[in-house]
Amino acid sequence: MPEVVIVGGGIGGLATAVAFLRQGLRVEVLERSAEITEVGAGLSLWPNALRALDVLGLGDAVRARAVEEGAAGIRDRTGRWLTRIDAEKLRAAYGSPIMLHRADLVDILRSAIPAEALRTGVTVAEARVDGTVVHSAGTSSGDFVVGADGIRSVVRRAVCGEIRPRYGGYTAWRLVVTPHQPVTDMGESWGRGERFGYAPLADGRVYCFATANMPAGTASGGLAELRARFGGWHEPIPALLAAAGNAEVLRHDLYDLPALKTFVAGRIALVGDAAHAMMPNLGQGACQALEDAVVLARVVTRDGDLTAYDRERGPRTRMIAARSRRIGAVAQLSFPPGVALRDALLRAIPGSVQLRSFAPVLDWRC
Ligand SMILES: Cc1cc2nc3c(=O)[nH]c(=O)nc-3n(C[C@H](O)[C@H](O)[C@H](O)COP(=O)(O)OP(=O)(O)OC[C@H]3O[C@@H](n4cnc5c(N)ncnc54)[C@H](O)[C@@H]3O)c2cc1C
């Protein structure tokens, strides 16, 4: 019998499984998909997440498949810098962020878990505070149950009832492009109610993402819409969109969760998006799931007091989710005088102030 039943085999569930295995506990991961994979897109991992991966013994394997992020910043649609981050100073203060393909991170996490601990094609219907999990293949039970089943978690119902995700007011596209000319820099450009970002991956391909304000559920024209919206922005954005050929374009309306009062009930703990799905503006959703994993395994093996996990993770993830939402509100401004004021203010912020503002998020130690 497993000691820990983990519902969900995404980044949060897999990382939690690795964290418990390293503490010598038996785990079972229940994943509804037939295969454990990730969507075809990039992922930025900040130094706080890399410290969590180091605790899991996987930091170097992840770094080996990633690109260290260099100079970055925010531009306007013409390419004029609004803010710039000095990569050397960032590295000296906190360590370097990296960019990698999501599938690589999932592959590394999955490879650290014995195959018999991973049960795919199993959909969980209910989790109970006594440690029972009801699913499509019967039931499982453990000393602890981890809800790592994402923003629409069913496990969460046993912790805090029905909590509805909130639409953030904008949608996101993601794609991976093989450029005609190498792209070595990275960054994000802000317009009026729209943004476009790009970052090179280790194999020379480039991860691109874009956002635009629109009602939830609006139909999208895929690549044609991206070209219409962003084809007139600064280079290399038009070149990347021209090189995209028939690249698969992922499109998701962006939701987050209102702050939960608690992540734990009885034998159940929530991790990752099930606990604190956040807008992606800080690139911290998966990073926080990795932190959750190491803290939860530490707390459980220390004395099993899940409320200690709640006390440690609740305030931090709430702070980061709130920040991420606020940044999105500024980044997605569309009223022209508001955009002009935003851009002027951003240009006026000294680099040193910017750098210090990262501290509460990036200074995390396990
Ligand atoms: C556009 C965008 C860009 C982002 N960029 C970044 C970034 O650069 N850096 C970063 O750190 N974060 C980023 N994030 C956030 C990050 O993707 C998420 O926070 C992270 O993937 C959450 O992982 P998770 O394992 O908690 O949840 P999920 O990835 O949602 O995994 C949940 C798993 O549970 C399974 N599941 C669900 N229900 C059941 C059930 N009933 N029974 C069994 N299995 C079930 C699902 O199939 C899935 O495999 C981004 C998010 C978006 C939308």
CSV table of C-alpha atoms and ligand atoms in Angstrom, one decimal:
chain,number,residue,atom,x,y,z
A,1,MET,CA,0.0,0.0,0.0
A,2,PRO,CA,1.4,3.4,-0.9
A,3,GLU,CA,2.0,5.8,2.0
A,4,VAL,CA,1.2,8.8,-0.2
A,5,VAL,CA,-1.4,8.9,-3.0
A,6,ILE,CA,-0.8,11.7,-5.4
A,7,VAL,CA,-3.6,12.8,-7.7
A,8,GLY,CA,-2.3,14.3,-10.9
A,9,GLY,CA,0.9,13.7,-12.9
A,10,GLY,CA,1.7,17.2,-14.0
A,11,ILE,CA,4.8,19.1,-12.8
A,12,GLY,CA,3.4,19.5,-9.3
A,13,GLY,CA,2.4,15.8,-8.8
A,14,LEU,CA,5.6,14.4,-10.3
A,15,ALA,CA,7.8,16.7,-8.2
A,16,THR,CA,5.9,15.8,-5.1
A,17,ALA,CA,6.4,12.1,-5.9
A,18,VAL,CA,10.1,12.6,-6.3
A,19,ALA,CA,10.3,14.6,-3.0
A,20,PHE,CA,8.5,11.8,-1.1
A,21,LEU,CA,10.6,9.0,-2.7
A,22,ARG,CA,13.8,10.8,-1.7
A,23,GLN,CA,12.5,10.7,1.9
A,24,GLY,CA,12.0,6.9,1.5
A,25,LEU,CA,8.2,6.9,1.3
A,26,ARG,CA,6.1,4.7,-1.1
A,27,VAL,CA,4.0,6.8,-3.5
A,28,GLU,CA,1.3,6.2,-6.1
A,29,VAL,CA,0.6,8.8,-8.8
A,30,LEU,CA,-2.9,8.7,-10.4
A,31,GLU,CA,-3.1,10.5,-13.7
A,32,ARG,CA,-6.1,10.6,-15.9
A,33,SER,CA,-4.2,11.0,-19.2
A,34,ALA,CA,-3.1,7.9,-21.0
A,35,GLU,CA,0.5,9.2,-21.0
A,36,ILE,CA,2.5,11.6,-18.8
A,37,THR,CA,3.5,14.4,-21.0
A,38,GLU,CA,3.4,18.2,-21.2
A,39,VAL,CA,2.1,20.7,-23.7
A,40,GLY,CA,4.5,21.8,-26.4
A,41,ALA,CA,5.7,25.1,-25.0
A,42,GLY,CA,8.5,26.6,-23.0
A,43,LEU,CA,8.8,27.2,-19.3
A,44,SER,CA,10.9,29.7,-17.4
A,45,LEU,CA,12.3,28.4,-14.1
A,46,TRP,CA,13.6,31.0,-11.7
A,47,PRO,CA,16.4,30.5,-9.1
A,48,ASN,CA,13.9,29.7,-6.3
A,49,ALA,CA,12.6,26.8,-8.4
A,50,LEU,CA,16.1,25.6,-9.3
A,51,ARG,CA,16.9,25.5,-5.5
A,52,ALA,CA,13.9,23.2,-5.1
A,53,LEU,CA,15.1,21.0,-8.0
A,54,ASP,CA,18.5,20.9,-6.3
A,55,VAL,CA,16.8,19.5,-3.2
A,56,LEU,CA,15.1,16.9,-5.4
A,57,GLY,CA,18.6,16.0,-6.8
A,58,LEU,CA,17.5,17.1,-10.3
A,59,GLY,CA,18.8,20.6,-10.6
A,60,ASP,CA,21.8,19.7,-12.8
A,61,ALA,CA,19.9,17.4,-15.1
A,62,VAL,CA,17.4,20.3,-15.7
A,63,ARG,CA,20.1,22.9,-16.2
A,64,ALA,CA,21.7,20.6,-18.8
A,65,ARG,CA,18.6,20.7,-21.0
A,66,ALA,CA,18.0,24.5,-20.5
A,67,VAL,CA,19.3,27.8,-21.6
A,68,GLU,CA,20.4,30.3,-19.0
A,69,GLU,CA,18.4,33.4,-19.5
A,70,GLY,CA,20.5,36.4,-20.6
A,71,ALA,CA,19.7,40.0,-20.8
A,72,ALA,CA,16.0,40.5,-20.8
A,73,GLY,CA,13.4,43.2,-20.2
A,74,ILE,CA,10.3,44.8,-21.5
A,75,ARG,CA,10.0,46.8,-24.7
A,76,ASP,CA,7.1,48.6,-26.4
A,77,ARG,CA,5.8,47.4,-29.7
A,78,THR,CA,8.3,49.5,-31.6
A,79,GLY,CA,11.2,47.8,-29.7
A,80,ARG,CA,12.0,50.8,-27.4
A,81,TRP,CA,13.2,49.5,-24.0
A,82,LEU,CA,10.8,50.2,-21.1
A,83,THR,CA,12.9,48.3,-18.6
A,84,ARG,CA,16.0,46.2,-18.8
A,85,ILE,CA,17.3,43.6,-16.5
A,86,ASP,CA,21.1,43.3,-16.2
A,87,ALA,CA,21.7,39.5,-16.3
A,88,GLU,CA,25.0,39.8,-14.4
A,89,LYS,CA,23.4,41.7,-11.5
A,90,LEU,CA,20.4,39.3,-11.4
A,91,ARG,CA,22.8,36.3,-11.4
A,92,ALA,CA,24.9,37.9,-8.6
A,93,ALA,CA,21.8,38.7,-6.5
A,94,TYR,CA,19.7,35.6,-6.9
A,95,GLY,CA,21.2,33.1,-9.4
A,96,SER,CA,20.2,32.7,-13.0
A,97,PRO,CA,16.8,31.9,-14.4
A,98,ILE,CA,16.6,29.3,-17.1
A,99,MET,CA,14.3,28.5,-20.0
A,100,LEU,CA,13.5,25.0,-21.2
A,101,HIS,CA,10.9,23.0,-23.0
A,102,ARG,CA,8.2,21.7,-20.6
A,103,ALA,CA,8.4,18.2,-22.0
A,104,ASP,CA,12.1,18.1,-20.9
A,105,LEU,CA,11.2,19.0,-17.3
A,106,VAL,CA,8.4,16.4,-17.2
A,107,ASP,CA,10.7,13.8,-18.7
A,108,ILE,CA,13.4,14.4,-16.0
A,109,LEU,CA,10.8,14.2,-13.2
A,110,ARG,CA,9.1,11.1,-14.6
A,111,SER,CA,12.4,9.3,-15.1
A,112,ALA,CA,13.1,9.7,-11.3
A,113,ILE,CA,10.0,7.8,-10.4
A,114,PRO,CA,9.7,4.0,-10.7
A,115,ALA,CA,7.2,3.0,-13.5
A,116,GLU,CA,5.1,0.9,-11.1
A,117,ALA,CA,4.4,4.1,-9.0
A,118,LEU,CA,2.8,5.8,-12.0
A,119,ARG,CA,-0.8,4.8,-12.9
A,120,THR,CA,-2.0,6.5,-16.0
A,121,GLY,CA,-5.5,6.4,-17.5
A,122,VAL,CA,-7.0,6.6,-13.9
A,123,THR,CA,-9.5,9.5,-13.3
A,124,VAL,CA,-10.1,10.4,-9.7
A,125,ALA,CA,-13.7,11.2,-8.8
A,126,GLU,CA,-13.3,12.0,-5.1
A,127,ALA,CA,-10.8,12.3,-2.3
A,128,ARG,CA,-11.8,11.9,1.4
A,129,VAL,CA,-10.1,13.4,4.4
A,130,ASP,CA,-9.5,9.9,5.8
A,131,GLY,CA,-7.0,9.2,3.0
A,132,THR,CA,-9.4,7.3,0.6
A,133,VAL,CA,-9.3,8.2,-3.1
A,134,VAL,CA,-12.1,7.0,-5.3
A,135,HIS,CA,-11.2,6.6,-9.0
A,136,SER,CA,-12.1,5.0,-12.3
A,137,ALA,CA,-10.1,1.8,-11.4
A,138,GLY,CA,-11.5,1.4,-7.9
A,139,THR,CA,-10.1,3.0,-4.8
A,140,SER,CA,-6.7,3.8,-3.3
A,141,SER,CA,-5.8,4.9,0.2
A,142,GLY,CA,-2.7,6.3,1.9
A,143,ASP,CA,-1.5,8.0,5.0
A,144,PHE,CA,-1.5,11.2,3.0
A,145,VAL,CA,-3.3,12.3,-0.2
A,146,VAL,CA,-1.9,15.0,-2.3
A,147,GLY,CA,-4.2,17.0,-4.6
A,148,ALA,CA,-2.0,17.9,-7.6
A,149,ASP,CA,-4.8,17.8,-10.1
A,150,GLY,CA,-4.6,21.3,-11.4
A,151,ILE,CA,-6.8,24.4,-11.4
A,152,ARG,CA,-10.1,22.4,-11.7
A,153,SER,CA,-9.0,20.0,-8.9
A,154,VAL,CA,-11.6,17.5,-7.6
A,155,VAL,CA,-9.4,16.8,-4.5
A,156,ARG,CA,-9.8,20.5,-3.6
A,157,ARG,CA,-13.5,19.9,-2.9
A,158,ALA,CA,-12.7,17.9,0.2
A,159,VAL,CA,-10.5,20.7,1.5
A,160,CYS,CA,-12.6,23.8,0.8
A,161,GLY,CA,-15.7,22.9,-1.2
A,162,GLU,CA,-16.4,24.2,-4.7
A,163,ILE,CA,-14.1,27.1,-5.6
A,164,ARG,CA,-14.5,28.5,-9.1
A,165,PRO,CA,-11.5,29.7,-11.1
A,166,ARG,CA,-11.6,33.4,-12.2
A,167,TYR,CA,-11.1,34.5,-15.7
A,168,GLY,CA,-8.3,37.1,-15.9
A,169,GLY,CA,-9.7,39.0,-18.8
A,170,TYR,CA,-7.1,37.9,-21.4
A,171,THR,CA,-6.2,34.9,-23.4
A,172,ALA,CA,-2.7,33.4,-24.2
A,173,TRP,CA,-1.2,31.8,-27.3
A,174,ARG,CA,2.0,29.7,-27.1
A,175,LEU,CA,4.1,28.1,-29.9
A,176,VAL,CA,7.6,26.9,-30.5
A,177,VAL,CA,9.2,28.1,-33.7
A,178,THR,CA,12.3,27.1,-35.7
A,179,PRO,CA,13.7,30.5,-36.7
A,180,HIS,CA,15.4,31.2,-40.1
A,181,GLN,CA,18.0,33.3,-38.3
A,182,PRO,CA,19.3,32.4,-34.8
A,183,VAL,CA,17.6,34.3,-31.9
A,184,THR,CA,19.8,34.9,-28.9
A,185,ASP,CA,18.1,37.6,-26.9
A,186,MET,CA,14.7,37.3,-25.1
A,187,GLY,CA,12.1,39.5,-23.7
A,188,GLU,CA,8.5,40.7,-23.7
A,189,SER,CA,7.0,43.6,-25.5
A,190,TRP,CA,3.9,45.4,-24.3
A,191,GLY,CA,1.3,47.1,-26.5
A,192,ARG,CA,-2.3,48.2,-25.8
A,193,GLY,CA,-4.1,45.2,-24.3
A,194,GLU,CA,-1.6,42.8,-26.0
A,195,ARG,CA,1.8,41.4,-25.3
A,196,PHE,CA,4.3,39.3,-27.2
A,197,GLY,CA,7.3,37.5,-25.7
A,198,TYR,CA,10.0,35.1,-27.0
A,199,ALA,CA,12.9,33.2,-25.6
A,200,PRO,CA,15.4,30.7,-27.2
A,201,LEU,CA,15.4,27.1,-26.1
A,202,ALA,CA,18.5,24.9,-25.8
A,203,ASP,CA,18.1,23.3,-29.3
A,204,GLY,CA,17.9,26.7,-31.2
A,205,ARG,CA,14.1,26.7,-31.4
A,206,VAL,CA,12.3,29.7,-29.9
A,207,TYR,CA,9.4,29.7,-27.5
A,208,CYS,CA,6.9,32.4,-28.3
A,209,PHE,CA,3.9,33.5,-26.2
A,210,ALA,CA,1.4,36.3,-26.7
A,211,THR,CA,-1.7,37.6,-24.8
A,212,ALA,CA,-4.7,39.7,-25.7
A,213,ASN,CA,-7.7,41.1,-23.9
A,214,MET,CA,-10.9,39.4,-24.9
A,215,PRO,CA,-14.0,37.8,-23.3
A,216,ALA,CA,-13.5,34.2,-22.3
A,217,GLY,CA,-14.4,31.7,-25.0
A,218,THR,CA,-13.7,34.0,-27.9
A,219,ALA,CA,-12.9,32.0,-31.1
A,220,SER,CA,-9.3,32.4,-32.3
A,221,GLY,CA,-7.8,32.5,-35.7
A,222,GLY,CA,-4.5,30.8,-34.6
A,223,LEU,CA,-1.4,31.8,-36.4
A,224,ALA,CA,-3.3,34.1,-38.8
A,225,GLU,CA,-4.6,36.1,-35.9
A,226,LEU,CA,-1.1,36.3,-34.3
A,227,ARG,CA,0.3,37.6,-37.6
A,228,ALA,CA,-2.5,40.2,-37.9
A,229,ARG,CA,-2.0,41.4,-34.3
A,230,PHE,CA,1.8,41.3,-34.0
A,231,GLY,CA,3.2,41.2,-37.6
A,232,GLY,CA,3.9,45.0,-37.4
A,233,TRP,CA,5.7,44.9,-34.1
A,234,HIS,CA,9.5,45.2,-33.8
A,235,GLU,CA,11.9,42.4,-35.0
A,236,PRO,CA,12.3,39.5,-34.5
A,237,ILE,CA,8.6,39.2,-33.8
A,238,PRO,CA,7.5,39.4,-37.5
A,239,ALA,CA,10.4,37.1,-38.5
A,240,LEU,CA,9.4,34.5,-35.9
A,241,LEU,CA,5.8,34.6,-37.0
A,242,ALA,CA,6.8,34.3,-40.6
A,243,ALA,CA,9.0,31.2,-39.7
A,244,ALA,CA,6.2,29.6,-37.7
A,245,GLY,CA,5.0,27.7,-40.8
A,246,ASN,CA,2.3,25.5,-39.5
A,247,ALA,CA,3.6,25.2,-35.9
A,248,GLU,CA,1.1,24.0,-33.5
A,249,VAL,CA,-0.4,27.1,-31.7
A,250,LEU,CA,-1.8,26.5,-28.2
A,251,ARG,CA,-4.4,28.9,-27.0
A,252,HIS,CA,-5.8,29.1,-23.5
A,253,ASP,CA,-8.0,31.6,-21.7
A,254,LEU,CA,-6.1,32.5,-18.5
A,255,TYR,CA,-7.7,31.8,-15.2
A,256,ASP,CA,-6.5,31.9,-11.6
A,257,LEU,CA,-7.9,30.9,-8.3
A,258,PRO,CA,-9.2,33.2,-5.5
A,259,ALA,CA,-6.9,32.8,-2.4
A,260,LEU,CA,-7.9,29.6,-0.5
A,261,LYS,CA,-8.2,29.8,3.3
A,262,THR,CA,-6.3,26.6,3.6
A,263,PHE,CA,-4.5,24.0,1.5
A,264,VAL,CA,-5.0,21.1,3.9
A,265,ALA,CA,-7.8,19.1,5.5
A,266,GLY,CA,-7.4,15.8,7.4
A,267,ARG,CA,-4.9,13.7,5.5
A,268,ILE,CA,-5.1,15.8,2.3
A,269,ALA,CA,-2.8,18.5,1.1
A,270,LEU,CA,-3.0,20.5,-2.1
A,271,VAL,CA,0.0,21.5,-4.2
A,272,GLY,CA,0.5,23.5,-7.4
A,273,ASP,CA,-2.4,24.9,-9.4
A,274,ALA,CA,-4.9,22.9,-7.3
A,275,ALA,CA,-3.9,25.1,-4.4
A,276,HIS,CA,-2.9,28.4,-6.0
A,277,ALA,CA,-3.3,28.6,-9.7
A,278,MET,CA,-2.0,32.0,-10.7
A,279,MET,CA,-1.8,34.2,-13.7
A,280,PRO,CA,1.4,33.5,-15.6
A,281,ASN,CA,2.9,37.0,-15.5
A,282,LEU,CA,5.7,36.2,-13.1
A,283,GLY,CA,6.4,32.8,-14.6
A,284,GLN,CA,6.1,31.3,-11.1
A,285,GLY,CA,3.2,28.8,-11.3
A,286,ALA,CA,5.4,25.7,-11.8
A,287,CYS,CA,8.1,27.2,-9.7
A,288,GLN,CA,5.7,27.4,-6.8
A,289,ALA,CA,4.6,23.8,-7.4
A,290,LEU,CA,8.2,22.7,-7.1
A,291,GLU,CA,8.6,24.6,-3.8
A,292,ASP,CA,5.4,23.0,-2.5
A,293,ALA,CA,6.7,19.6,-3.3
A,294,VAL,CA,9.9,19.9,-1.2
A,295,VAL,CA,8.2,21.7,1.7
A,296,LEU,CA,5.4,19.1,1.9
A,297,ALA,CA,7.8,16.1,1.9
A,298,ARG,CA,9.9,17.8,4.5
A,299,VAL,CA,6.9,18.6,6.8
A,300,VAL,CA,5.3,15.1,6.4
A,301,THR,CA,8.5,13.3,7.2
A,302,ARG,CA,9.3,15.6,10.1
A,303,ASP,CA,6.1,15.0,12.1
A,304,GLY,CA,3.2,14.7,9.7
A,305,ASP,CA,1.7,18.0,10.8
A,306,LEU,CA,0.1,19.3,7.5
A,307,THR,CA,-0.9,22.5,9.2
A,308,ALA,CA,2.8,23.4,9.2
A,309,TYR,CA,2.8,23.0,5.4
A,310,ASP,CA,-0.2,25.3,5.2
A,311,ARG,CA,1.5,28.0,7.4
A,312,GLU,CA,4.6,27.9,5.3
A,313,ARG,CA,3.1,27.8,1.9
A,314,GLY,CA,-0.1,29.8,2.2
A,315,PRO,CA,1.2,33.4,2.8
A,316,ARG,CA,4.0,33.0,0.2
A,317,THR,CA,1.9,31.7,-2.6
A,318,ARG,CA,-0.9,34.2,-1.9
A,319,MET,CA,1.6,37.0,-2.1
A,320,ILE,CA,3.0,35.8,-5.4
A,321,ALA,CA,-0.4,35.1,-7.0
A,322,ALA,CA,-1.6,38.6,-6.0
A,323,ARG,CA,1.5,40.2,-7.5
A,324,SER,CA,1.1,38.2,-10.7
A,325,ARG,CA,-2.5,39.4,-11.1
A,326,ARG,CA,-1.5,43.0,-10.5
A,327,ILE,CA,1.3,42.9,-13.0
A,328,GLY,CA,-1.1,41.4,-15.5
A,329,ALA,CA,-3.5,44.3,-15.0
A,330,VAL,CA,-0.8,46.8,-15.8
A,331,ALA,CA,0.7,44.8,-18.7
A,332,GLN,CA,-2.8,44.4,-20.3
A,333,LEU,CA,-3.8,48.1,-20.0
A,334,SER,CA,-5.5,49.2,-23.2
A,335,PHE,CA,-6.7,52.8,-22.7
A,336,PRO,CA,-4.1,54.9,-24.6
A,337,PRO,CA,-3.4,57.6,-21.9
A,338,GLY,CA,-3.0,54.7,-19.3
A,339,VAL,CA,-0.6,52.9,-21.6
A,340,ALA,CA,1.5,56.1,-22.2
A,341,LEU,CA,1.7,56.8,-18.4
A,342,ARG,CA,2.6,53.2,-17.7
A,343,ASP,CA,5.4,53.2,-20.3
A,344,ALA,CA,6.8,56.5,-19.0
A,345,LEU,CA,6.7,55.2,-15.4
A,346,LEU,CA,8.4,52.0,-16.4
A,347,ARG,CA,11.2,53.9,-18.2
A,348,ALA,CA,11.7,56.0,-15.0
A,349,ILE,CA,12.2,53.0,-12.6
A,350,PRO,CA,16.0,52.6,-11.8
A,351,GLY,CA,17.4,49.1,-12.5
A,352,SER,CA,18.5,48.8,-8.9
A,353,VAL,CA,14.9,49.2,-7.7
A,354,GLN,CA,13.7,46.7,-10.2
A,355,LEU,CA,16.3,44.2,-9.1
A,356,ARG,CA,15.4,44.6,-5.4
A,357,SER,CA,11.7,44.1,-6.2
A,358,PHE,CA,12.5,40.5,-7.1
A,359,ALA,CA,13.8,39.6,-3.7
A,360,PRO,CA,10.6,38.4,-2.0
A,361,VAL,CA,9.9,35.9,-4.8
A,362,LEU,CA,13.4,34.8,-5.7
A,363,ASP,CA,15.1,34.8,-2.3
A,364,TRP,CA,13.4,31.5,-1.2
A,365,ARG,CA,15.4,28.8,0.5
A,366,CYS,CA,14.1,25.4,1.4
B,1,LIG,C1,0.4,30.5,-20.7
B,1,LIG,C2,1.1,30.0,-19.5
B,1,LIG,C3,2.4,30.2,-19.3
B,1,LIG,C4,3.1,29.7,-18.1
B,1,LIG,N1,4.4,29.9,-18.0
B,1,LIG,C5,5.0,29.5,-16.9
B,1,LIG,C6,6.4,29.7,-16.7
B,1,LIG,O1,7.1,30.2,-17.6
B,1,LIG,N2,7.0,29.3,-15.5
B,1,LIG,C7,6.2,28.7,-14.5
B,1,LIG,O2,6.8,28.4,-13.4
B,1,LIG,N3,4.9,28.5,-14.6
B,1,LIG,C8,4.3,28.9,-15.8
B,1,LIG,N4,3.0,28.6,-16.0
B,1,LIG,C9,2.2,28.0,-14.9
B,1,LIG,C10,2.4,26.5,-14.9
B,1,LIG,O3,2.2,26.0,-16.2
B,1,LIG,C11,1.5,25.8,-13.9
B,1,LIG,O4,1.5,26.5,-12.7
B,1,LIG,C12,1.9,24.3,-13.7
B,1,LIG,O5,2.0,23.6,-14.9
B,1,LIG,C13,1.0,23.7,-12.7
B,1,LIG,O6,1.3,22.3,-12.6
B,1,LIG,P1,0.4,21.3,-11.7
B,1,LIG,O7,1.0,20.0,-11.8
B,1,LIG,O8,0.0,21.9,-10.4
B,1,LIG,O9,-1.0,21.3,-12.6
B,1,LIG,P2,-1.3,20.7,-14.0
B,1,LIG,O10,-0.2,21.0,-14.9
B,1,LIG,O11,-2.6,21.3,-14.4
B,1,LIG,O12,-1.4,19.2,-13.8
B,1,LIG,C14,-2.5,18.5,-13.3
B,1,LIG,C15,-2.5,17.1,-13.7
B,1,LIG,O13,-3.6,16.4,-13.0
B,1,LIG,C16,-4.3,15.6,-13.9
B,1,LIG,N5,-5.6,15.5,-13.5
B,1,LIG,C17,-6.6,16.5,-13.4
B,1,LIG,N6,-7.7,16.1,-12.9
B,1,LIG,C18,-7.5,14.8,-12.6
B,1,LIG,C19,-8.3,13.7,-12.1
B,1,LIG,N7,-9.6,14.0,-11.7
B,1,LIG,N8,-7.9,12.5,-11.9
B,1,LIG,C20,-6.6,12.2,-12.3
B,1,LIG,N9,-5.7,13.2,-12.8
B,1,LIG,C21,-6.2,14.4,-13.0
B,1,LIG,C22,-4.1,16.4,-15.3
B,1,LIG,O14,-4.3,15.5,-16.4
B,1,LIG,C23,-2.7,16.9,-15.2
B,1,LIG,O15,-1.8,16.0,-15.7
B,1,LIG,C24,2.3,29.1,-17.1
B,1,LIG,C25,0.9,28.9,-17.3
B,1,LIG,C26,0.3,29.3,-18.5
B,1,LIG,C27,-1.2,29.1,-18.7
